[in-house]
Amino acid sequence: MPTRILPAVGDADAVRSLTTLLSQLPDAEPVTPVSDSTQLVDTLARLAAESVDELPEVVVVHERIGPVPALELVREVALRFPAVGVILVTTDVGPGLFAAAMDSGARGLVTLPLSYEDLATRVQAVAQWSVGVRRHLGHSADVFTGVGGTVVTVSGAKGGVGATLTAVQLALAAQASGRTTALVDLDLQSGDVASYLDVQFRRSVVDLAAITDLSPRILAEAVFRHDSGVALLLAPGEGERGEEVTDRAARQIIGALRSRYEVVVVDCGAQLSGAGAAAVELAERALLVTTPDVVAVRGAKRTVRMWDRLQIRKAEETTVVVNRHTRSTEIQPPLIQKITGTAIAATTVPANFRELQAAVDAGRVHDLDARGAVRQALWALAGELGLVKAPETALVRRAGGRARGGDRGAAGFRRRRE
């Protein structure tokens, strides 16, 4: 049986050199090379969706692949497609890189300039390993083969602006529309997702932090299934244990969740941790919740600038959500957009604490009245972000979700019902 080999090389000269050597290997069947990390992951996901047997036995990753760094790409491929053996091609032959590559999940290293003997030996060994893994797994579903869900992070400009409520309602809206959804609490020292949803739990995100081989079965054991259907991965009950969740652990956990769920909502809180920074960097959409007051808007501006300095996320790639909005406040969304330099969500969330108080005090924000202005606005925000399926978005709007106008939308809905 021929060994299928998928080269992932960004440099044209390196592609020619590598494919020429691979084509000379006995029983080798090089497939069409991919030129960047995104194309590699998408190709593997498409093949895995058909069958695990359609995946190549070996993937060869060049050190200058981009935009995702080579070691991070190796880690993602090893996590999501564990039946695929990865070989890293690099000029660095030091023990430090070798250890880092092995920790990331690579099955072998080949040094540049390429040697036929070295490449043949590595490919043969990795191919045998891949075949053995597939024989052992058979047709088990215990493999990450998902195409990859959408990750949305929700951060607060400061404490108390409503980031957790926003994250919870976005997850509930996505799940209610028929999308499999996970909600992760990465506010590691003071996370309140469990309190908002009235759940008692034993396991938390900390239980996954030290696991390097994160299988779907291990992930399922740590996840709490809420009555709404949302899968919860909660912050630890002991805040000091939050330090155990490193940025590397957060990347691995979010990658695993993204492979199992269509939507992954991450509550990052108002304090930036290494894990939270990794989540914001990985996310397709990064939301920053603020209220229309001077202190909160200053906090939003400070957060945006910090993310930019740390090269976590650019201002224009961040979306600010305005909570507790009223038409009478002096600080309106266009001004916030100008101050922060970010995008601004068209949907604003109106100020109506009376609607929330009973549900928040009871720890049952999933029971908010569907006719309430705040709940409608947050579900309309989920539609704006593309987290809900189109028919469900239409249903939300027909149910009175004209929340973009703030208080006016809610008042209009009440008039129509009357």
Short mmCIF file of C-alpha atoms in Angstrom, two decimals:
data_model
loop_
_atom_site.label_atom_id
_atom_site.label_comp_id
_atom_site.label_asym_id
_atom_site.label_seq_id
_atom_site.Cartn_x
_atom_site.Cartn_y
_atom_site.Cartn_z
CA MET A 1 0.00 0.00 0.00
CA PRO A 2 1.51 3.39 -0.98
CA THR A 3 2.28 5.97 1.67
CA ARG A 4 0.42 9.23 1.08
CA ILE A 5 2.59 12.23 1.97
CA LEU A 6 1.27 15.79 2.16
CA PRO A 7 3.97 18.51 2.04
CA ALA A 8 3.18 21.83 3.75
CA VAL A 9 5.76 24.26 2.41
CA GLY A 10 5.45 27.98 1.76
CA ASP A 11 8.64 28.53 -0.24
CA ALA A 12 8.47 27.61 -3.95
CA ASP A 13 12.08 26.41 -4.16
CA ALA A 14 11.67 24.29 -1.06
CA VAL A 15 8.48 22.78 -2.52
CA ARG A 16 10.30 21.65 -5.65
CA SER A 17 13.21 20.21 -3.69
CA LEU A 18 11.00 18.36 -1.23
CA THR A 19 8.52 16.96 -3.76
CA THR A 20 11.36 15.75 -5.98
CA LEU A 21 12.86 13.76 -3.13
CA LEU A 22 9.49 12.46 -1.93
CA SER A 23 8.61 11.19 -5.39
CA GLN A 24 11.79 9.10 -5.38
CA LEU A 25 10.94 7.30 -2.14
CA PRO A 26 9.76 3.69 -2.51
CA ASP A 27 5.98 3.24 -2.24
CA ALA A 28 5.56 6.99 -1.71
CA GLU A 29 2.59 8.89 -3.11
CA PRO A 30 3.12 12.64 -2.65
CA VAL A 31 -0.13 14.59 -2.87
CA THR A 32 -0.59 18.19 -3.99
CA PRO A 33 1.41 20.45 -1.62
CA VAL A 34 -0.25 23.14 0.47
CA SER A 35 1.36 26.55 0.90
CA ASP A 36 0.20 27.75 4.32
CA SER A 37 -1.10 26.54 7.67
CA THR A 38 -4.75 27.41 7.00
CA GLN A 39 -4.79 25.45 3.76
CA LEU A 40 -3.21 22.45 5.50
CA VAL A 41 -5.77 22.32 8.31
CA ASP A 42 -8.69 22.87 5.92
CA THR A 43 -7.45 20.11 3.62
CA LEU A 44 -7.08 17.63 6.47
CA ALA A 45 -10.49 18.58 7.89
CA ARG A 46 -12.14 18.05 4.51
CA LEU A 47 -10.54 14.63 4.13
CA ALA A 48 -11.35 13.65 7.71
CA ALA A 49 -15.00 14.58 7.17
CA GLU A 50 -15.16 11.88 4.50
CA SER A 51 -13.25 9.23 6.45
CA VAL A 52 -10.17 8.89 8.63
CA ASP A 53 -8.86 6.51 5.99
CA GLU A 54 -8.80 9.40 3.50
CA LEU A 55 -6.17 11.27 5.52
CA PRO A 56 -2.53 11.08 4.40
CA GLU A 57 -0.31 8.91 6.55
CA VAL A 58 2.42 11.56 6.72
CA VAL A 59 2.43 15.36 6.72
CA VAL A 60 5.76 17.12 6.18
CA VAL A 61 5.80 20.63 7.67
CA HIS A 62 8.53 23.07 6.64
CA GLU A 63 9.85 25.38 9.34
CA ARG A 64 9.01 28.51 7.30
CA ILE A 65 5.35 27.67 6.91
CA GLY A 66 2.96 30.47 7.88
CA PRO A 67 1.00 32.32 9.07
CA VAL A 68 0.81 30.00 12.10
CA PRO A 69 4.34 29.13 13.38
CA ALA A 70 5.51 25.62 12.51
CA LEU A 71 5.48 24.22 16.06
CA GLU A 72 1.97 25.53 16.73
CA LEU A 73 0.82 24.04 13.44
CA VAL A 74 2.38 20.68 14.36
CA ARG A 75 0.56 20.79 17.69
CA GLU A 76 -2.80 21.55 16.07
CA VAL A 77 -2.44 18.79 13.47
CA ALA A 78 -1.37 16.28 16.12
CA LEU A 79 -4.33 17.24 18.32
CA ARG A 80 -7.05 17.31 15.69
CA PHE A 81 -5.80 14.47 13.49
CA PRO A 82 -3.99 12.02 15.79
CA ALA A 83 -3.81 9.31 13.10
CA VAL A 84 -1.58 11.54 10.96
CA GLY A 85 2.18 11.45 11.54
CA VAL A 86 3.93 14.83 11.30
CA ILE A 87 7.55 15.36 10.26
CA LEU A 88 9.16 18.78 10.81
CA VAL A 89 11.77 19.96 8.29
CA THR A 90 14.18 22.43 9.90
CA THR A 91 17.68 23.86 9.82
CA ASP A 92 17.95 23.72 13.62
CA VAL A 93 19.41 20.42 14.79
CA GLY A 94 19.74 21.40 18.45
CA PRO A 95 18.27 19.35 21.31
CA GLY A 96 16.05 22.26 22.34
CA LEU A 97 14.09 22.28 19.10
CA PHE A 98 14.00 18.48 19.04
CA ALA A 99 12.40 18.42 22.49
CA ALA A 100 9.96 21.20 21.56
CA ALA A 101 8.96 19.38 18.38
CA MET A 102 8.35 16.13 20.24
CA ASP A 103 6.32 17.95 22.88
CA SER A 104 4.21 19.49 20.11
CA GLY A 105 3.40 16.07 18.70
CA ALA A 106 5.87 15.68 15.83
CA ARG A 107 6.87 12.10 15.06
CA GLY A 108 10.24 13.01 13.57
CA LEU A 109 12.65 15.74 12.42
CA VAL A 110 14.48 16.06 9.11
CA THR A 111 17.28 18.61 8.85
CA LEU A 112 18.08 20.92 5.97
CA PRO A 113 19.69 20.54 3.49
CA LEU A 114 17.56 17.48 2.76
CA SER A 115 19.16 14.07 2.57
CA TYR A 116 17.47 11.22 0.69
CA GLU A 117 18.51 8.61 3.27
CA ASP A 118 17.39 10.70 6.24
CA LEU A 119 14.06 11.59 4.64
CA ALA A 120 13.37 7.99 3.56
CA THR A 121 14.11 6.65 7.06
CA ARG A 122 11.88 9.18 8.78
CA VAL A 123 8.99 8.82 6.34
CA GLN A 124 9.04 5.03 6.59
CA ALA A 125 9.06 5.08 10.39
CA VAL A 126 6.29 7.67 10.66
CA ALA A 127 4.16 5.90 8.06
CA GLN A 128 4.40 2.62 9.98
CA TRP A 129 3.40 4.41 13.15
CA SER A 130 0.40 6.04 11.41
CA VAL A 131 -0.80 2.71 9.99
CA GLY A 132 -0.50 1.12 13.43
CA VAL A 133 -2.51 3.90 15.06
CA ARG A 134 -5.29 3.57 12.48
CA ARG A 135 -5.40 -0.18 12.90
CA HIS A 136 -5.69 0.31 16.65
CA LEU A 137 -8.38 2.99 16.38
CA GLY A 138 -10.31 1.22 13.67
CA HIS A 139 -13.43 3.21 13.02
CA SER A 140 -13.64 4.65 16.51
CA ALA A 141 -15.29 8.01 16.86
CA ASP A 142 -12.79 8.93 19.55
CA VAL A 143 -10.83 11.09 17.14
CA PHE A 144 -10.95 14.84 16.57
CA THR A 145 -12.12 15.16 12.99
CA GLY A 146 -14.33 18.24 13.10
CA VAL A 147 -13.99 20.91 10.45
CA GLY A 148 -13.39 23.46 13.18
CA GLY A 149 -15.90 25.64 15.00
CA THR A 150 -16.08 29.39 15.50
CA VAL A 151 -14.35 30.76 18.61
CA VAL A 152 -15.68 33.98 20.13
CA THR A 153 -14.06 35.57 23.17
CA VAL A 154 -15.88 38.01 25.46
CA SER A 155 -13.76 40.32 27.61
CA GLY A 156 -14.75 43.15 29.91
CA ALA A 157 -13.36 46.69 29.72
CA LYS A 158 -13.46 46.52 33.52
CA GLY A 159 -15.23 44.44 36.12
CA GLY A 160 -19.02 44.62 36.24
CA VAL A 161 -19.75 45.71 32.67
CA GLY A 162 -21.66 42.52 31.80
CA ALA A 163 -19.11 40.35 29.98
CA THR A 164 -20.25 37.10 31.63
CA LEU A 165 -23.93 37.76 30.97
CA THR A 166 -23.07 38.52 27.35
CA ALA A 167 -21.03 35.32 26.97
CA VAL A 168 -23.75 33.17 28.53
CA GLN A 169 -26.53 34.57 26.36
CA LEU A 170 -24.47 34.27 23.16
CA ALA A 171 -23.87 30.60 23.96
CA LEU A 172 -27.55 30.01 24.76
CA ALA A 173 -28.62 31.67 21.51
CA ALA A 174 -26.22 29.60 19.44
CA GLN A 175 -27.31 26.35 21.12
CA ALA A 176 -31.01 27.20 20.75
CA SER A 177 -30.54 27.73 17.01
CA GLY A 178 -29.34 24.15 16.63
CA ARG A 179 -25.57 24.62 16.76
CA THR A 180 -23.51 22.54 19.14
CA THR A 181 -22.03 25.05 21.58
CA ALA A 182 -19.43 25.12 24.33
CA LEU A 183 -19.02 27.89 26.90
CA VAL A 184 -15.60 28.20 28.55
CA ASP A 185 -14.96 30.24 31.68
CA LEU A 186 -11.38 31.55 31.44
CA ASP A 187 -11.93 34.19 34.10
CA LEU A 188 -9.78 31.85 36.14
CA GLN A 189 -9.73 33.61 39.50
CA SER A 190 -13.24 34.98 39.70
CA GLY A 191 -15.32 33.23 37.04
CA ASP A 192 -19.08 33.31 37.61
CA VAL A 193 -20.51 31.26 34.75
CA ALA A 194 -21.42 28.45 37.16
CA SER A 195 -23.20 30.91 39.46
CA TYR A 196 -25.13 32.48 36.58
CA LEU A 197 -26.35 29.07 35.41
CA ASP A 198 -26.96 27.51 38.86
CA VAL A 199 -24.70 24.48 38.40
CA GLN A 200 -22.65 22.47 40.84
CA PHE A 201 -19.50 20.99 39.38
CA ARG A 202 -16.49 18.92 40.34
CA ARG A 203 -14.27 19.24 37.28
CA SER A 204 -12.96 22.43 35.74
CA VAL A 205 -10.61 23.70 33.08
CA VAL A 206 -7.72 23.11 35.50
CA ASP A 207 -8.23 19.35 35.21
CA LEU A 208 -7.24 19.58 31.54
CA ALA A 209 -4.28 21.92 31.97
CA ALA A 210 -1.63 19.28 32.63
CA ILE A 211 -2.84 16.75 30.05
CA THR A 212 -0.72 16.74 26.92
CA ASP A 213 -2.71 14.06 25.06
CA LEU A 214 -6.19 15.56 25.19
CA SER A 215 -8.57 13.00 23.68
CA PRO A 216 -12.30 13.55 23.10
CA ARG A 217 -13.06 11.12 25.94
CA ILE A 218 -10.97 13.10 28.43
CA LEU A 219 -12.53 16.34 27.22
CA ALA A 220 -16.05 14.92 27.61
CA GLU A 221 -15.32 13.94 31.20
CA ALA A 222 -14.36 17.51 32.10
CA VAL A 223 -17.31 19.16 30.37
CA PHE A 224 -20.58 19.76 32.24
CA ARG A 225 -23.73 19.42 30.14
CA HIS A 226 -26.21 22.14 31.07
CA ASP A 227 -29.98 21.66 30.82
CA SER A 228 -30.00 24.08 27.86
CA GLY A 229 -27.66 21.76 25.96
CA VAL A 230 -24.64 24.06 26.22
CA ALA A 231 -21.42 22.27 27.18
CA LEU A 232 -19.73 24.08 30.06
CA LEU A 233 -16.03 24.08 30.88
CA LEU A 234 -15.87 26.05 34.09
CA ALA A 235 -13.30 28.04 36.03
CA PRO A 236 -11.85 26.38 39.14
CA GLY A 237 -13.60 26.83 42.46
CA GLU A 238 -10.24 27.73 44.02
CA GLY A 239 -9.06 30.87 42.21
CA GLU A 240 -5.40 30.32 43.03
CA ARG A 241 -5.42 27.20 40.86
CA GLY A 242 -6.06 29.36 37.81
CA GLU A 243 -2.31 29.81 37.46
CA GLU A 244 -2.08 26.17 36.38
CA VAL A 245 -3.82 27.01 33.11
CA THR A 246 -0.99 28.28 30.91
CA ASP A 247 -1.30 29.87 27.50
CA ARG A 248 -0.15 26.60 25.95
CA ALA A 249 -2.81 24.66 27.83
CA ALA A 250 -5.45 27.17 26.76
CA ARG A 251 -4.47 26.76 23.11
CA GLN A 252 -4.74 23.00 23.36
CA ILE A 253 -8.08 23.10 25.17
CA ILE A 254 -9.63 25.61 22.78
CA GLY A 255 -8.33 23.66 19.82
CA ALA A 256 -9.95 20.49 21.17
CA LEU A 257 -13.27 22.25 21.80
CA ARG A 258 -13.24 23.90 18.39
CA SER A 259 -12.93 20.43 16.85
CA ARG A 260 -15.97 19.12 18.74
CA TYR A 261 -18.36 22.09 18.72
CA GLU A 262 -19.65 24.44 16.07
CA VAL A 263 -19.48 27.45 18.40
CA VAL A 264 -17.06 28.01 21.29
CA VAL A 265 -17.74 31.07 23.48
CA VAL A 266 -14.97 32.01 25.92
CA ASP A 267 -15.54 34.33 28.88
CA CYS A 268 -12.12 35.95 29.48
CA GLY A 269 -13.19 38.33 32.24
CA ALA A 270 -11.63 41.76 32.73
CA GLN A 271 -8.13 40.70 33.85
CA LEU A 272 -5.69 39.55 31.18
CA SER A 273 -4.04 36.20 31.88
CA GLY A 274 -1.79 34.13 29.67
CA ALA A 275 -4.67 31.77 28.97
CA GLY A 276 -7.02 34.63 28.16
CA ALA A 277 -4.46 36.25 25.87
CA ALA A 278 -4.07 32.97 23.97
CA ALA A 279 -7.85 32.70 23.58
CA VAL A 280 -8.19 36.26 22.27
CA GLU A 281 -5.38 35.63 19.82
CA LEU A 282 -6.98 32.41 18.52
CA ALA A 283 -10.54 33.72 18.27
CA GLU A 284 -12.34 34.50 15.03
CA ARG A 285 -14.21 37.26 16.87
CA ALA A 286 -12.95 39.06 19.96
CA LEU A 287 -15.61 41.07 21.79
CA LEU A 288 -14.85 43.77 24.34
CA VAL A 289 -17.86 44.73 26.46
CA THR A 290 -18.13 48.25 27.85
CA THR A 291 -20.76 50.50 29.33
CA PRO A 292 -21.26 54.08 28.04
CA ASP A 293 -19.46 55.85 30.87
CA VAL A 294 -16.07 57.52 31.08
CA VAL A 295 -14.39 54.98 33.37
CA ALA A 296 -15.44 51.94 31.33
CA VAL A 297 -14.60 53.52 27.98
CA ARG A 298 -11.16 54.45 29.29
CA GLY A 299 -10.76 50.83 30.39
CA ALA A 300 -11.75 49.66 26.91
CA LYS A 301 -9.19 51.96 25.31
CA ARG A 302 -6.52 50.77 27.74
CA THR A 303 -7.31 47.12 26.99
CA VAL A 304 -7.24 47.63 23.23
CA ARG A 305 -3.87 49.38 23.42
CA MET A 306 -2.45 46.64 25.65
CA TRP A 307 -3.59 43.92 23.26
CA ASP A 308 -1.92 45.81 20.42
CA ARG A 309 1.36 46.32 22.32
CA LEU A 310 1.50 42.63 23.25
CA GLN A 311 0.64 41.72 19.64
CA ILE A 312 -2.38 39.76 20.84
CA ARG A 313 -4.89 41.51 18.60
CA LYS A 314 -5.11 44.69 16.55
CA ALA A 315 -7.69 47.32 17.44
CA GLU A 316 -9.50 47.02 14.10
CA GLU A 317 -9.87 43.26 14.69
CA THR A 318 -11.68 43.84 17.99
CA THR A 319 -15.42 44.47 18.28
CA VAL A 320 -16.75 46.60 21.12
CA VAL A 321 -20.22 45.80 22.48
CA VAL A 322 -22.00 48.62 24.29
CA ASN A 323 -24.02 47.39 27.28
CA ARG A 324 -26.57 49.38 29.33
CA HIS A 325 -27.10 51.76 26.47
CA THR A 326 -29.69 54.53 26.60
CA ARG A 327 -30.46 57.24 24.10
CA SER A 328 -29.99 59.93 26.73
CA THR A 329 -26.37 59.17 27.62
CA GLU A 330 -23.73 61.58 26.33
CA ILE A 331 -21.39 58.76 25.29
CA GLN A 332 -22.86 57.04 22.24
CA PRO A 333 -21.42 54.10 20.23
CA PRO A 334 -19.88 56.26 17.43
CA LEU A 335 -17.86 58.16 20.04
CA ILE A 336 -16.71 54.92 21.67
CA GLN A 337 -15.63 53.64 18.27
CA LYS A 338 -13.65 56.82 17.66
CA ILE A 339 -11.97 56.66 21.08
CA THR A 340 -11.01 52.98 20.94
CA GLY A 341 -10.29 52.66 17.22
CA THR A 342 -12.19 49.36 17.13
CA ALA A 343 -15.17 48.06 15.25
CA ILE A 344 -18.45 48.57 17.07
CA ALA A 345 -21.33 46.11 17.23
CA ALA A 346 -24.45 47.43 15.55
CA THR A 347 -26.52 45.78 18.28
CA THR A 348 -26.51 47.67 21.57
CA VAL A 349 -27.78 46.16 24.81
CA PRO A 350 -30.28 48.40 26.64
CA ALA A 351 -30.10 49.28 30.32
CA ASN A 352 -32.83 47.34 32.11
CA PHE A 353 -31.55 45.89 35.38
CA ARG A 354 -35.07 45.21 36.62
CA GLU A 355 -35.43 42.61 33.87
CA LEU A 356 -32.23 40.88 35.02
CA GLN A 357 -32.29 41.15 38.80
CA ALA A 358 -34.48 38.16 39.67
CA ALA A 359 -32.73 35.82 37.21
CA VAL A 360 -29.24 36.92 38.29
CA ASP A 361 -30.04 36.61 42.00
CA ALA A 362 -31.50 33.14 41.43
CA GLY A 363 -28.54 32.12 39.27
CA ARG A 364 -30.81 31.28 36.36
CA VAL A 365 -30.02 33.74 33.59
CA HIS A 366 -30.97 31.02 31.11
CA ASP A 367 -34.57 31.62 32.22
CA LEU A 368 -34.67 35.27 31.15
CA ASP A 369 -37.99 36.27 29.61
CA ALA A 370 -37.73 35.90 25.84
CA ARG A 371 -39.75 39.10 25.51
CA GLY A 372 -37.27 41.12 27.57
CA ALA A 373 -35.33 43.87 25.83
CA VAL A 374 -31.92 42.75 27.20
CA ARG A 375 -32.38 39.13 26.22
CA GLN A 376 -33.63 40.09 22.76
CA ALA A 377 -30.67 42.39 22.22
CA LEU A 378 -28.11 39.77 23.24
CA TRP A 379 -29.69 37.14 20.99
CA ALA A 380 -29.80 39.69 18.17
CA LEU A 381 -26.08 40.24 18.80
CA ALA A 382 -25.53 36.49 18.37
CA GLY A 383 -27.27 36.76 15.00
CA GLU A 384 -25.13 39.73 14.01
CA LEU A 385 -21.98 37.74 14.83
CA GLY A 386 -23.17 34.78 12.77
CA LEU A 387 -23.39 32.41 15.74
CA VAL A 388 -26.95 31.30 15.04
CA LYS A 389 -28.36 29.58 12.00
CA ALA A 390 -30.15 31.87 9.57
CA PRO A 391 -33.69 30.52 10.10
CA GLU A 392 -33.31 30.92 13.85
CA THR A 393 -32.04 34.47 13.41
CA ALA A 394 -35.13 35.24 11.42
CA LEU A 395 -37.29 33.77 14.19
CA VAL A 396 -35.56 35.95 16.78
CA ARG A 397 -36.23 39.03 14.68
CA ARG A 398 -39.85 38.08 14.09
CA ALA A 399 -40.19 37.60 17.84
CA GLY A 400 -39.36 41.27 18.32
CA GLY A 401 -35.57 41.34 18.12
CA ARG A 402 -35.34 44.92 16.80
CA ALA A 403 -32.78 45.58 19.50
CA ARG A 404 -30.38 47.59 17.39
CA GLY A 405 -32.23 50.72 18.24
CA GLY A 406 -31.71 50.18 21.97
CA ASP A 407 -34.74 51.22 24.02
CA ARG A 408 -36.69 52.19 20.91
CA GLY A 409 -36.63 48.59 19.60
CA ALA A 410 -37.91 47.21 22.89
CA ALA A 411 -40.64 49.83 23.10
CA GLY A 412 -41.72 49.10 19.54
CA PHE A 413 -42.05 45.45 20.37
CA ARG A 414 -44.23 46.18 23.35
CA ARG A 415 -46.47 48.40 21.23
CA ARG A 416 -46.90 45.66 18.61
CA ARG A 417 -47.89 43.12 21.28
CA GLU A 418 -50.37 45.55 22.79
#
